mmCIF file of C-alpha atoms and ligand atoms in Angstrom:
data_model
loop_
_atom_site.group_PDB
_atom_site.id
_atom_site.type_symbol
_atom_site.label_atom_id
_atom_site.label_comp_id
_atom_site.label_asym_id
_atom_site.label_seq_id
_atom_site.Cartn_x
_atom_site.Cartn_y
_atom_site.Cartn_z
ATOM 1 C CA MET A 151 -81.052 -47.649 53.259
ATOM 2 C CA LYS A 152 -81.400 -50.270 50.560
ATOM 3 C CA VAL A 153 -84.341 -49.530 48.269
ATOM 4 C CA SER A 154 -86.351 -52.357 46.704
ATOM 5 C CA LEU A 155 -89.607 -52.485 44.778
ATOM 6 C CA GLY A 156 -91.342 -53.395 48.036
ATOM 7 C CA THR A 157 -90.084 -50.329 49.941
ATOM 8 C CA ARG A 158 -92.951 -48.190 51.209
ATOM 9 C CA LEU A 159 -92.986 -44.629 49.917
ATOM 10 C CA ASP A 160 -93.005 -43.179 53.438
ATOM 11 C CA GLU A 161 -89.615 -44.764 54.084
ATOM 12 C CA LEU A 162 -87.983 -42.540 51.450
ATOM 13 C CA ALA A 163 -87.377 -38.825 51.000
ATOM 14 C CA GLU A 164 -89.190 -36.943 48.232
ATOM 15 C CA GLU A 165 -85.910 -36.376 46.363
ATOM 16 C CA GLN A 166 -85.323 -40.128 46.289
ATOM 17 C CA LEU A 167 -88.806 -40.726 44.930
ATOM 18 C CA VAL A 168 -88.297 -38.173 42.160
ATOM 19 C CA ALA A 169 -84.928 -39.737 41.316
ATOM 20 C CA ILE A 170 -86.584 -43.159 41.059
ATOM 21 C CA LEU A 171 -89.281 -41.745 38.789
ATOM 22 C CA ARG A 172 -86.765 -40.002 36.547
ATOM 23 C CA GLN A 173 -85.136 -43.339 35.759
ATOM 24 C CA ALA A 174 -88.459 -44.740 34.593
ATOM 25 C CA TYR A 175 -89.431 -41.786 32.385
ATOM 26 C CA PRO A 176 -88.738 -41.264 28.688
ATOM 27 C CA THR A 177 -85.821 -39.062 27.673
ATOM 28 C CA GLY A 178 -86.860 -37.728 24.307
ATOM 29 C CA ALA A 179 -85.705 -35.376 21.627
ATOM 30 C CA HIS A 180 -87.116 -32.313 23.411
ATOM 31 C CA PRO A 181 -85.357 -32.142 26.777
ATOM 32 C CA THR A 182 -85.741 -29.276 29.182
ATOM 33 C CA GLU A 183 -82.653 -27.048 29.355
ATOM 34 C CA VAL A 184 -82.939 -26.791 33.120
ATOM 35 C CA ALA A 185 -83.837 -29.870 35.149
ATOM 36 C CA ASP A 186 -84.363 -30.371 38.879
ATOM 37 C CA ASP A 187 -85.130 -26.726 39.509
ATOM 38 C CA ASP A 188 -88.213 -24.673 40.292
ATOM 39 C CA ALA A 189 -89.416 -24.681 36.707
ATOM 40 C CA ALA A 190 -88.570 -26.219 33.347
ATOM 41 C CA VAL A 191 -87.047 -24.172 30.537
ATOM 42 C CA ALA A 192 -87.348 -25.019 26.866
ATOM 43 C CA THR A 193 -86.637 -23.343 23.562
ATOM 44 C CA ILE A 194 -89.332 -22.912 20.966
ATOM 45 C CA ALA A 195 -88.538 -23.234 17.267
ATOM 46 C CA ARG A 196 -88.612 -19.886 15.460
ATOM 47 C CA GLY A 197 -92.009 -19.248 13.925
ATOM 48 C CA SER A 198 -93.723 -21.744 16.216
ATOM 49 C CA ARG A 199 -96.232 -21.092 18.939
ATOM 50 C CA LEU A 200 -96.471 -22.764 22.329
ATOM 51 C CA VAL A 201 -99.512 -24.970 22.957
ATOM 52 C CA THR A 202 -100.250 -26.171 26.501
ATOM 53 C CA SER A 203 -102.971 -28.151 28.178
ATOM 54 C CA THR A 204 -103.634 -30.013 31.418
ATOM 55 C CA ASP A 205 -105.841 -32.943 32.325
ATOM 56 C CA LEU A 206 -106.427 -34.549 35.722
ATOM 57 C CA LEU A 207 -107.393 -38.153 36.553
ATOM 58 C CA VAL A 208 -108.849 -38.858 39.995
ATOM 59 C CA GLU A 209 -109.466 -42.248 41.599
ATOM 60 C CA HIS A 210 -113.181 -43.186 41.597
ATOM 61 C CA GLU A 211 -113.975 -40.419 39.087
ATOM 62 C CA ASP A 212 -111.667 -41.317 36.205
ATOM 63 C CA PHE A 213 -110.358 -44.770 37.106
ATOM 64 C CA VAL A 214 -110.903 -47.545 39.597
ATOM 65 C CA LEU A 215 -108.286 -49.528 41.508
ATOM 66 C CA PRO A 216 -107.146 -52.276 41.313
ATOM 67 C CA GLU A 217 -108.646 -52.718 37.830
ATOM 68 C CA PHE A 218 -106.268 -49.979 36.686
ATOM 69 C CA THR A 219 -102.684 -50.794 37.613
ATOM 70 C CA PRO A 220 -100.276 -47.926 38.363
ATOM 71 C CA TYR A 221 -98.881 -48.577 34.865
ATOM 72 C CA ASP A 222 -102.328 -48.061 33.310
ATOM 73 C CA VAL A 223 -102.866 -44.826 35.256
ATOM 74 C CA GLY A 224 -99.493 -43.490 34.071
ATOM 75 C CA TRP A 225 -100.150 -44.527 30.465
ATOM 76 C CA LYS A 226 -103.615 -42.998 30.405
ATOM 77 C CA THR A 227 -102.506 -39.738 32.023
ATOM 78 C CA ALA A 228 -99.783 -39.271 29.406
ATOM 79 C CA ALA A 229 -102.053 -40.351 26.532
ATOM 80 C CA VAL A 230 -104.987 -38.056 27.313
ATOM 81 C CA ASN A 231 -102.680 -35.086 27.810
ATOM 82 C CA LEU A 232 -100.857 -35.695 24.529
ATOM 83 C CA SER A 233 -104.253 -36.009 22.853
ATOM 84 C CA ASP A 234 -105.177 -32.379 23.586
ATOM 85 C CA ILE A 235 -101.946 -31.174 21.958
ATOM 86 C CA ALA A 236 -102.661 -33.235 18.836
ATOM 87 C CA ALA A 237 -106.169 -31.760 18.786
ATOM 88 C CA MET A 238 -104.587 -28.333 18.176
ATOM 89 C CA GLY A 239 -102.758 -29.694 15.132
ATOM 90 C CA ALA A 240 -99.541 -29.432 17.149
ATOM 91 C CA ARG A 241 -96.491 -31.614 17.775
ATOM 92 C CA PRO A 242 -96.151 -32.561 21.459
ATOM 93 C CA THR A 243 -92.798 -31.793 23.084
ATOM 94 C CA GLY A 244 -92.962 -32.105 26.870
ATOM 95 C CA LEU A 245 -94.971 -33.429 29.800
ATOM 96 C CA LEU A 246 -95.027 -32.278 33.424
ATOM 97 C CA MET A 247 -96.237 -35.275 35.425
ATOM 98 C CA THR A 248 -97.987 -34.972 38.777
ATOM 99 C CA LEU A 249 -98.895 -37.791 41.146
ATOM 100 C CA GLY A 250 -100.706 -37.945 44.463
ATOM 101 C CA ILE A 251 -100.347 -41.397 45.992
ATOM 102 C CA PRO A 252 -101.016 -42.949 49.422
ATOM 103 C CA ARG A 253 -97.853 -43.112 51.539
ATOM 104 C CA ASP A 254 -98.309 -46.834 52.209
ATOM 105 C CA ARG A 255 -97.911 -47.660 48.508
ATOM 106 C CA THR A 256 -94.540 -48.951 47.345
ATOM 107 C CA VAL A 257 -91.674 -48.108 45.020
ATOM 108 C CA ALA A 258 -93.118 -50.714 42.619
ATOM 109 C CA ASP A 259 -96.265 -48.582 42.259
ATOM 110 C CA LEU A 260 -94.219 -45.451 41.568
ATOM 111 C CA VAL A 261 -92.012 -47.211 39.029
ATOM 112 C CA GLY A 262 -95.065 -48.810 37.393
ATOM 113 C CA TRP A 263 -96.655 -45.373 36.935
ATOM 114 C CA GLY A 264 -93.437 -43.937 35.457
ATOM 115 C CA ARG A 265 -93.101 -46.855 33.059
ATOM 116 C CA GLY A 266 -96.694 -46.407 31.934
ATOM 117 C CA VAL A 267 -95.800 -42.793 31.066
ATOM 118 C CA ARG A 268 -92.653 -43.975 29.278
ATOM 119 C CA ASP A 269 -94.435 -46.611 27.189
ATOM 120 C CA ALA A 270 -97.329 -44.335 26.243
ATOM 121 C CA VAL A 271 -94.835 -41.744 25.013
ATOM 122 C CA ALA A 272 -92.753 -44.336 23.137
ATOM 123 C CA THR A 273 -95.902 -45.707 21.464
ATOM 124 C CA LEU A 274 -97.855 -42.529 20.784
ATOM 125 C CA ALA A 275 -95.423 -39.611 20.660
ATOM 126 C CA PRO A 276 -91.793 -40.691 20.555
ATOM 127 C CA GLY A 277 -89.439 -37.788 21.218
ATOM 128 C CA VAL A 278 -91.505 -36.248 24.015
ATOM 129 C CA SER A 279 -89.646 -35.751 27.313
ATOM 130 C CA VAL A 280 -90.825 -35.409 30.878
ATOM 131 C CA TRP A 281 -89.789 -31.900 31.894
ATOM 132 C CA GLY A 282 -90.774 -32.093 35.530
ATOM 133 C CA GLY A 283 -93.752 -32.579 37.752
ATOM 134 C CA ASP A 284 -94.859 -32.809 41.326
ATOM 135 C CA LEU A 285 -95.431 -35.480 43.956
ATOM 136 C CA SER A 286 -97.599 -35.539 47.025
ATOM 137 C CA ALA A 287 -98.927 -38.067 49.477
ATOM 138 C CA SER A 288 -102.665 -38.333 49.074
ATOM 139 C CA ARG A 289 -105.487 -40.515 50.366
ATOM 140 C CA LEU A 290 -106.795 -40.998 46.825
ATOM 141 C CA VAL A 291 -104.602 -41.593 43.827
ATOM 142 C CA ILE A 292 -104.584 -38.486 41.649
ATOM 143 C CA SER A 293 -102.630 -38.380 38.430
ATOM 144 C CA ALA A 294 -102.268 -35.324 36.254
ATOM 145 C CA ALA A 295 -100.102 -33.863 33.565
ATOM 146 C CA THR A 296 -99.443 -30.631 31.791
ATOM 147 C CA SER A 297 -98.553 -31.116 28.157
ATOM 148 C CA THR A 298 -96.728 -28.787 25.813
ATOM 149 C CA GLY A 299 -96.408 -28.684 22.053
ATOM 150 C CA GLU A 300 -95.481 -26.519 19.116
ATOM 151 C CA VAL A 301 -97.378 -25.478 16.052
ATOM 152 C CA GLU A 302 -96.973 -22.878 13.309
ATOM 153 C CA ILE A 303 -100.716 -22.320 12.827
ATOM 154 C CA PRO A 304 -102.936 -23.725 15.581
ATOM 155 C CA VAL A 305 -106.053 -25.602 14.498
ATOM 156 C CA THR A 306 -109.058 -24.591 16.595
ATOM 157 C CA ARG A 307 -112.582 -25.969 16.850
ATOM 158 C CA ALA A 308 -113.907 -22.935 15.056
ATOM 159 C CA GLY A 309 -112.972 -23.324 11.381
ATOM 160 C CA ALA A 310 -115.671 -25.643 9.996
ATOM 161 C CA GLU A 311 -117.790 -24.334 7.133
ATOM 162 C CA PRO A 312 -120.951 -25.644 5.468
ATOM 163 C CA GLY A 313 -120.002 -27.979 2.641
ATOM 164 C CA ASP A 314 -116.937 -29.312 4.497
ATOM 165 C CA VAL A 315 -116.384 -32.997 5.171
ATOM 166 C CA VAL A 316 -116.488 -34.502 8.696
ATOM 167 C CA ALA A 317 -113.891 -37.212 9.343
ATOM 168 C CA TYR A 318 -112.731 -39.224 12.331
ATOM 169 C CA ALA A 319 -109.598 -41.181 13.226
ATOM 170 C CA GLY A 320 -109.743 -43.700 16.044
ATOM 171 C CA ARG A 321 -112.147 -46.034 17.748
ATOM 172 C CA LEU A 322 -115.649 -45.215 18.956
ATOM 173 C CA GLY A 323 -117.433 -46.822 21.886
ATOM 174 C CA PHE A 324 -114.737 -49.311 22.836
ATOM 175 C CA ALA A 325 -113.412 -47.470 25.884
ATOM 176 C CA ALA A 326 -116.947 -46.948 27.229
ATOM 177 C CA ALA A 327 -117.734 -50.636 26.772
ATOM 178 C CA GLY A 328 -114.460 -51.500 28.515
ATOM 179 C CA LEU A 329 -115.327 -49.232 31.453
ATOM 180 C CA ARG A 330 -118.656 -50.992 31.939
ATOM 181 C CA ILE A 331 -116.926 -54.366 31.937
ATOM 182 C CA LEU A 332 -114.359 -53.140 34.479
ATOM 183 C CA LEU A 333 -117.117 -51.726 36.685
ATOM 184 C CA GLY A 334 -118.853 -55.110 36.531
ATOM 185 C CA GLU A 335 -121.956 -53.763 34.814
ATOM 186 C CA ARG A 336 -122.785 -57.024 33.115
ATOM 187 C CA ALA A 337 -126.296 -58.016 32.244
ATOM 188 C CA GLY A 338 -127.145 -61.059 34.378
ATOM 189 C CA ASP A 339 -124.376 -63.621 34.125
ATOM 190 C CA PRO A 340 -123.586 -63.702 30.403
ATOM 191 C CA ASP A 341 -121.166 -66.210 29.007
ATOM 192 C CA LEU A 342 -118.130 -64.140 28.092
ATOM 193 C CA ARG A 343 -115.949 -67.022 26.957
ATOM 194 C CA GLY A 344 -116.762 -66.680 23.252
ATOM 195 C CA LEU A 345 -115.988 -62.964 23.362
ATOM 196 C CA GLU A 346 -112.833 -63.540 25.326
ATOM 197 C CA ARG A 347 -111.697 -66.002 22.703
ATOM 198 C CA THR A 348 -112.151 -63.484 19.890
ATOM 199 C CA GLY A 349 -110.300 -60.877 21.925
ATOM 200 C CA THR A 350 -113.224 -58.467 21.666
ATOM 201 C CA ILE A 351 -113.635 -57.931 25.388
ATOM 202 C CA ARG A 352 -109.896 -57.590 25.870
ATOM 203 C CA GLU A 353 -109.859 -54.934 23.127
ATOM 204 C CA ALA A 354 -112.556 -52.909 24.894
ATOM 205 C CA ILE A 355 -110.846 -53.190 28.282
ATOM 206 C CA ASP A 356 -107.492 -52.218 26.761
ATOM 207 C CA ALA A 357 -109.114 -49.207 25.080
ATOM 208 C CA GLN A 358 -110.305 -48.028 28.506
ATOM 209 C CA LEU A 359 -107.073 -48.760 30.376
ATOM 210 C CA ARG A 360 -104.537 -47.684 27.796
ATOM 211 C CA PRO A 361 -106.092 -45.441 25.125
ATOM 212 C CA ARG A 362 -104.131 -44.886 21.925
ATOM 213 C CA PRO A 363 -104.962 -41.440 20.575
ATOM 214 C CA PRO A 364 -103.623 -40.955 17.034
ATOM 215 C CA ILE A 365 -101.234 -38.210 18.116
ATOM 216 C CA ALA A 366 -99.278 -37.867 14.862
ATOM 217 C CA LEU A 367 -102.507 -37.411 12.886
ATOM 218 C CA GLY A 368 -103.116 -34.038 14.543
ATOM 219 C CA ALA A 369 -100.093 -32.426 12.914
ATOM 220 C CA ALA A 370 -100.697 -34.455 9.727
ATOM 221 C CA ALA A 371 -104.229 -33.070 9.509
ATOM 222 C CA ALA A 372 -102.825 -29.553 9.951
ATOM 223 C CA VAL A 373 -100.452 -30.107 7.029
ATOM 224 C CA ALA A 374 -103.417 -31.339 4.960
ATOM 225 C CA GLY A 375 -105.186 -28.017 5.655
ATOM 226 C CA VAL A 376 -107.749 -29.231 8.189
ATOM 227 C CA HIS A 377 -110.347 -26.556 9.054
ATOM 228 C CA ALA A 378 -111.205 -27.664 12.615
ATOM 229 C CA LEU A 379 -110.160 -30.347 15.106
ATOM 230 C CA ILE A 380 -111.266 -31.740 18.476
ATOM 231 C CA ASP A 381 -110.281 -34.871 20.363
ATOM 232 C CA VAL A 382 -113.264 -36.967 21.389
ATOM 233 C CA SER A 383 -113.015 -37.518 25.150
ATOM 234 C CA ASP A 384 -116.665 -37.117 26.155
ATOM 235 C CA GLY A 385 -118.343 -38.890 23.233
ATOM 236 C CA LEU A 386 -118.878 -38.149 19.546
ATOM 237 C CA ALA A 387 -122.224 -36.427 20.109
ATOM 238 C CA ARG A 388 -120.963 -34.127 22.863
ATOM 239 C CA ASP A 389 -117.571 -33.226 21.409
ATOM 240 C CA GLY A 390 -119.073 -32.994 17.918
ATOM 241 C CA ALA A 391 -121.585 -30.507 19.300
ATOM 242 C CA ARG A 392 -118.716 -28.514 20.863
ATOM 243 C CA LEU A 393 -116.917 -28.234 17.546
ATOM 244 C CA ALA A 394 -120.191 -27.389 15.807
ATOM 245 C CA ARG A 395 -121.008 -24.637 18.307
ATOM 246 C CA SER A 396 -117.515 -23.124 18.067
ATOM 247 C CA SER A 397 -117.758 -23.081 14.276
ATOM 248 C CA GLY A 398 -121.387 -21.947 14.147
ATOM 249 C CA VAL A 399 -122.392 -24.939 12.031
ATOM 250 C CA THR A 400 -124.161 -28.295 12.321
ATOM 251 C CA LEU A 401 -122.490 -31.658 11.702
ATOM 252 C CA ASP A 402 -124.665 -34.132 9.810
ATOM 253 C CA LEU A 403 -123.276 -37.624 10.399
ATOM 254 C CA VAL A 404 -124.355 -40.406 8.048
ATOM 255 C CA SER A 405 -125.768 -43.311 10.046
ATOM 256 C CA GLY A 406 -124.511 -45.745 7.393
ATOM 257 C CA ALA A 407 -120.954 -44.570 8.053
ATOM 258 C CA LEU A 408 -121.319 -45.487 11.731
ATOM 259 C CA ALA A 409 -123.310 -48.720 11.328
ATOM 260 C CA GLY A 410 -120.195 -50.895 10.957
ATOM 261 C CA ARG A 411 -118.782 -49.496 14.182
ATOM 262 C CA CYS A 412 -122.053 -50.342 15.945
ATOM 263 C CA ALA A 413 -121.961 -53.855 14.494
ATOM 264 C CA ASP A 414 -118.449 -54.310 15.950
ATOM 265 C CA LEU A 415 -119.978 -53.599 19.369
ATOM 266 C CA GLY A 416 -123.093 -55.706 18.760
ATOM 267 C CA TRP A 417 -122.073 -58.022 21.605
ATOM 268 C CA ALA A 418 -122.592 -55.190 24.092
ATOM 269 C CA ARG A 419 -126.361 -55.424 23.626
ATOM 270 C CA HIS A 420 -126.659 -58.771 25.410
ATOM 271 C CA THR A 421 -123.442 -58.678 27.442
ATOM 272 C CA LEU A 422 -123.822 -55.179 28.874
ATOM 273 C CA ASN A 423 -127.493 -54.540 28.118
ATOM 274 C CA ILE A 424 -126.575 -51.381 26.243
ATOM 275 C CA ASP A 425 -127.411 -50.142 22.754
ATOM 276 C CA PRO A 426 -124.216 -50.130 20.644
ATOM 277 C CA TRP A 427 -125.390 -46.822 19.157
ATOM 278 C CA GLU A 428 -125.260 -45.306 22.647
ATOM 279 C CA LEU A 429 -121.633 -46.474 22.953
ATOM 280 C CA VAL A 430 -120.620 -45.188 19.502
ATOM 281 C CA MET A 431 -122.417 -41.837 19.752
ATOM 282 C CA ALA A 432 -121.971 -41.050 23.444
ATOM 283 C CA GLY A 433 -119.239 -43.316 24.831
ATOM 284 C CA GLY A 434 -116.266 -41.272 26.016
ATOM 285 C CA GLU A 435 -112.528 -41.812 26.350
ATOM 286 C CA ASP A 436 -111.664 -43.208 22.935
ATOM 287 C CA TYR A 437 -109.571 -40.084 22.270
ATOM 288 C CA GLY A 438 -109.918 -40.211 18.512
ATOM 289 C CA LEU A 439 -109.639 -37.029 16.433
ATOM 290 C CA LEU A 440 -112.756 -35.494 14.920
ATOM 291 C CA ALA A 441 -111.701 -33.344 11.974
ATOM 292 C CA VAL A 442 -113.361 -31.120 9.402
ATOM 293 C CA PHE A 443 -111.745 -30.791 5.980
ATOM 294 C CA ALA A 444 -112.529 -28.735 2.905
ATOM 295 C CA PRO A 445 -114.482 -30.852 0.396
ATOM 296 C CA ASP A 446 -111.487 -31.032 -1.975
ATOM 297 C CA ALA A 447 -108.869 -31.780 0.724
ATOM 298 C CA ARG A 448 -107.252 -35.205 1.081
ATOM 299 C CA PRO A 449 -107.588 -36.308 4.715
ATOM 300 C CA PRO A 450 -104.451 -38.182 5.846
ATOM 301 C CA GLU A 451 -104.644 -41.950 5.976
ATOM 302 C CA GLY A 452 -106.307 -43.009 9.209
ATOM 303 C CA PHE A 453 -109.276 -40.645 8.869
ATOM 304 C CA GLU A 454 -112.657 -42.013 7.831
ATOM 305 C CA VAL A 455 -115.369 -39.743 6.445
ATOM 306 C CA LEU A 456 -118.455 -39.745 8.697
ATOM 307 C CA GLY A 457 -120.567 -36.955 7.257
ATOM 308 C CA ALA A 458 -120.793 -33.353 6.172
ATOM 309 C CA VAL A 459 -121.007 -29.856 7.634
ATOM 310 C CA VAL A 460 -124.300 -28.063 7.054
ATOM 311 C CA GLU A 461 -125.687 -24.615 7.953
ATOM 312 C CA ARG A 462 -126.212 -24.131 11.679
ATOM 313 C CA GLY A 463 -129.598 -25.422 12.794
ATOM 314 C CA GLU A 464 -131.228 -26.047 16.155
ATOM 315 C CA HIS A 465 -128.941 -29.040 16.864
ATOM 316 C CA GLY A 466 -125.162 -29.255 16.700
ATOM 317 C CA VAL A 467 -125.076 -32.885 15.589
ATOM 318 C CA LEU A 468 -127.559 -34.720 13.368
ATOM 319 C CA LEU A 469 -127.656 -38.375 12.449
ATOM 320 C CA SER A 470 -128.693 -38.648 8.785
ATOM 321 C CA GLY A 471 -130.576 -35.369 9.055
ATOM 322 C CA ARG A 472 -132.341 -36.192 12.315
ATOM 323 C CA PRO A 473 -131.665 -34.923 15.871
ATOM 324 C CA THR A 474 -130.277 -37.530 18.297
ATOM 325 C CA GLU A 475 -130.875 -38.056 22.009
ATOM 326 C CA TYR A 476 -127.278 -39.059 22.721
ATOM 327 C CA LEU A 477 -125.645 -36.842 25.331
ATOM 328 C CA GLY A 478 -122.137 -37.980 26.278
ATOM 329 C CA PHE A 479 -120.116 -37.643 29.466
ATOM 330 C CA ASP A 480 -120.205 -34.851 32.029
ATOM 331 C CA HIS A 481 -118.056 -35.065 35.183
ATOM 332 C CA PHE A 482 -120.465 -33.304 37.485
ATOM 333 C CA ALA A 483 -123.573 -34.973 36.182
ATOM 334 C CA GLY A 484 -121.629 -38.214 36.766
ATOM 335 C CA ARG A 485 -122.438 -39.647 33.333
HETATM 336 N N1 LIG B 252 -93.680 -36.501 39.586
HETATM 337 C C1 LIG B 252 -92.583 -35.876 39.113
HETATM 338 N N2 LIG B 252 -92.102 -36.173 37.899
HETATM 339 C C2 LIG B 252 -91.054 -35.520 37.386
HETATM 340 N N3 LIG B 252 -90.389 -34.576 37.997
HETATM 341 C C3 LIG B 252 -90.795 -34.226 39.214
HETATM 342 C C4 LIG B 252 -91.908 -34.877 39.846
HETATM 343 N N4 LIG B 252 -92.065 -34.322 41.079
HETATM 344 C C5 LIG B 252 -91.118 -33.380 41.182
HETATM 345 N N5 LIG B 252 -90.359 -33.306 40.068
HETATM 346 C C6 LIG B 252 -89.266 -32.376 39.780
HETATM 347 O O1 LIG B 252 -88.387 -32.373 40.855
HETATM 348 C C7 LIG B 252 -87.908 -31.054 41.064
HETATM 349 C C8 LIG B 252 -88.188 -30.679 42.491
HETATM 350 O O2 LIG B 252 -89.574 -30.771 42.732
HETATM 351 P P1 LIG B 252 -90.251 -30.023 43.935
HETATM 352 O O3 LIG B 252 -91.711 -30.372 43.934
HETATM 353 O O4 LIG B 252 -89.455 -30.247 45.175
HETATM 354 O O5 LIG B 252 -90.062 -28.549 43.413
HETATM 355 P P2 LIG B 252 -90.295 -27.254 44.239
HETATM 356 O O6 LIG B 252 -90.093 -26.110 43.326
HETATM 357 O O7 LIG B 252 -89.504 -27.343 45.480
HETATM 358 O O8 LIG B 252 -91.830 -27.422 44.539
HETATM 359 P P3 LIG B 252 -92.711 -26.433 45.410
HETATM 360 O O9 LIG B 252 -92.382 -25.064 44.905
HETATM 361 O O10 LIG B 252 -94.094 -26.911 45.105
HETATM 362 O O11 LIG B 252 -92.278 -26.702 46.814
HETATM 363 C C9 LIG B 252 -88.627 -30.146 40.067
HETATM 364 O O12 LIG B 252 -87.763 -29.920 38.984
HETATM 365 C C10 LIG B 252 -89.808 -30.968 39.640
HETATM 366 O O13 LIG B 252 -90.182 -30.659 38.302
HETATM 367 C C1 LIG B 253 -114.624 -44.593 37.711
HETATM 368 C C2 LIG B 253 -114.945 -43.968 36.398
HETATM 369 N N1 LIG B 253 -116.110 -43.318 36.233
HETATM 370 C C3 LIG B 253 -116.393 -42.738 35.047
HETATM 371 C C4 LIG B 253 -115.516 -42.802 34.006
HETATM 372 C C5 LIG B 253 -115.856 -42.200 32.669
HETATM 373 N N2 LIG B 253 -115.146 -40.979 32.354
HETATM 374 C C6 LIG B 253 -114.300 -40.373 33.179
HETATM 375 S S1 LIG B 253 -113.600 -38.992 32.479
HETATM 376 C C7 LIG B 253 -114.474 -39.195 31.057
HETATM 377 C C8 LIG B 253 -114.374 -38.245 29.918
HETATM 378 C C9 LIG B 253 -113.050 -37.596 29.701
HETATM 379 O O1 LIG B 253 -112.610 -36.823 30.794
HETATM 380 P P1 LIG B 253 -112.438 -35.234 30.713
HETATM 381 O O2 LIG B 253 -113.789 -34.687 30.361
HETATM 382 O O3 LIG B 253 -111.973 -34.835 32.082
HETATM 383 O O4 LIG B 253 -111.413 -34.993 29.666
HETATM 384 C C10 LIG B 253 -115.283 -40.336 31.136
HETATM 385 C C11 LIG B 253 -116.175 -40.830 30.066
HETATM 386 C C12 LIG B 253 -114.294 -43.485 34.219
HETATM 387 N N3 LIG B 253 -113.365 -43.610 33.262
HETATM 388 N N4 LIG B 253 -114.034 -44.070 35.415
HETATM 389 MG MG1 LIG B 254 -109.655 -32.013 24.352
#
């Protein structure tokens, strides 16, 4: 049978679908030694330790169709899984990619998803290979990955000490603003043309569809002697509190250090009827790296100092010495 981009997935055998996907994927510097078998096999550099993580994206819970194209879903699945490896101070090596997709979707959808994975890897973590994965027909689209990496000394969430410096690399609040635009949560019928012209809205939507976690900065922070790391998927307040709890400290963020980021999202107040501070402090899915360095360390370029570590108090995160009401995202609470 002649296969075209319009061929329905239920017209092909699973092996053919995997073969089509393989052509779309990246082939990086860390290939598996055994491909097309029951499991992948890879060698670990002497003195290194294996780091693995997994993250699942489910239609309606983590993305909406058709606002997300198959390409976007593939990109985001690869990006968020690479992000967790970087958050251990590690270098990513491999991805196992899993897709559940309705059987009436086409080869174009499958190829789009694979190319999204390829381009995310090429942009964020060149050298990473796809080691394998799984496919299933599914009524909802589900997209997941398992990521692997290597590190000599893993960086946990638990190493922050009072007197340390809190720094962050990446955007804050953009992906959450983009999600609200994609979900159509606009206040009244605001005139978006001005914002569209400046590219601001596009930037927020792109941040939601195709996040760009600073993958290389994880290992760079490790080299610079970082004390603790976490990637911010559920919002600065929530993930900051997680790091703080693991380390037994409190993070005191300086509101002046965040004010510029809020100003960048000032448009959200009238366009989305949301406080920019809520987006910056609690908006998830920007996948930046929150890092804690010794006071005399030199954070790698790309990190911006946001505050300081203080003795553990009642709250994990303070804003200029004061408790905040910002919560962040929880899957089962829905927000
Ligand atoms: N989405 C995918 N992306 C990349 N490789 C895939 C994907 N789906 C399957 N593969 C690879 O194709 C090969 C065969 O997959 P398959 O799921 O048939 O394995 P299997 O061991 O027979 O699975 P199971 O034990 O679940 O029946 C494996 O090497 C697997 O890693
Ligand atoms: C339809 C839809 N509803 C809600 C959201 C928001 N959302 C989903 S997962 C997540 C945090 C990171 O996930 P995890 O905690 O699994 O790493 C956030 C903020 C979305 N993107 N799409
Ligand atoms: Mg994480």
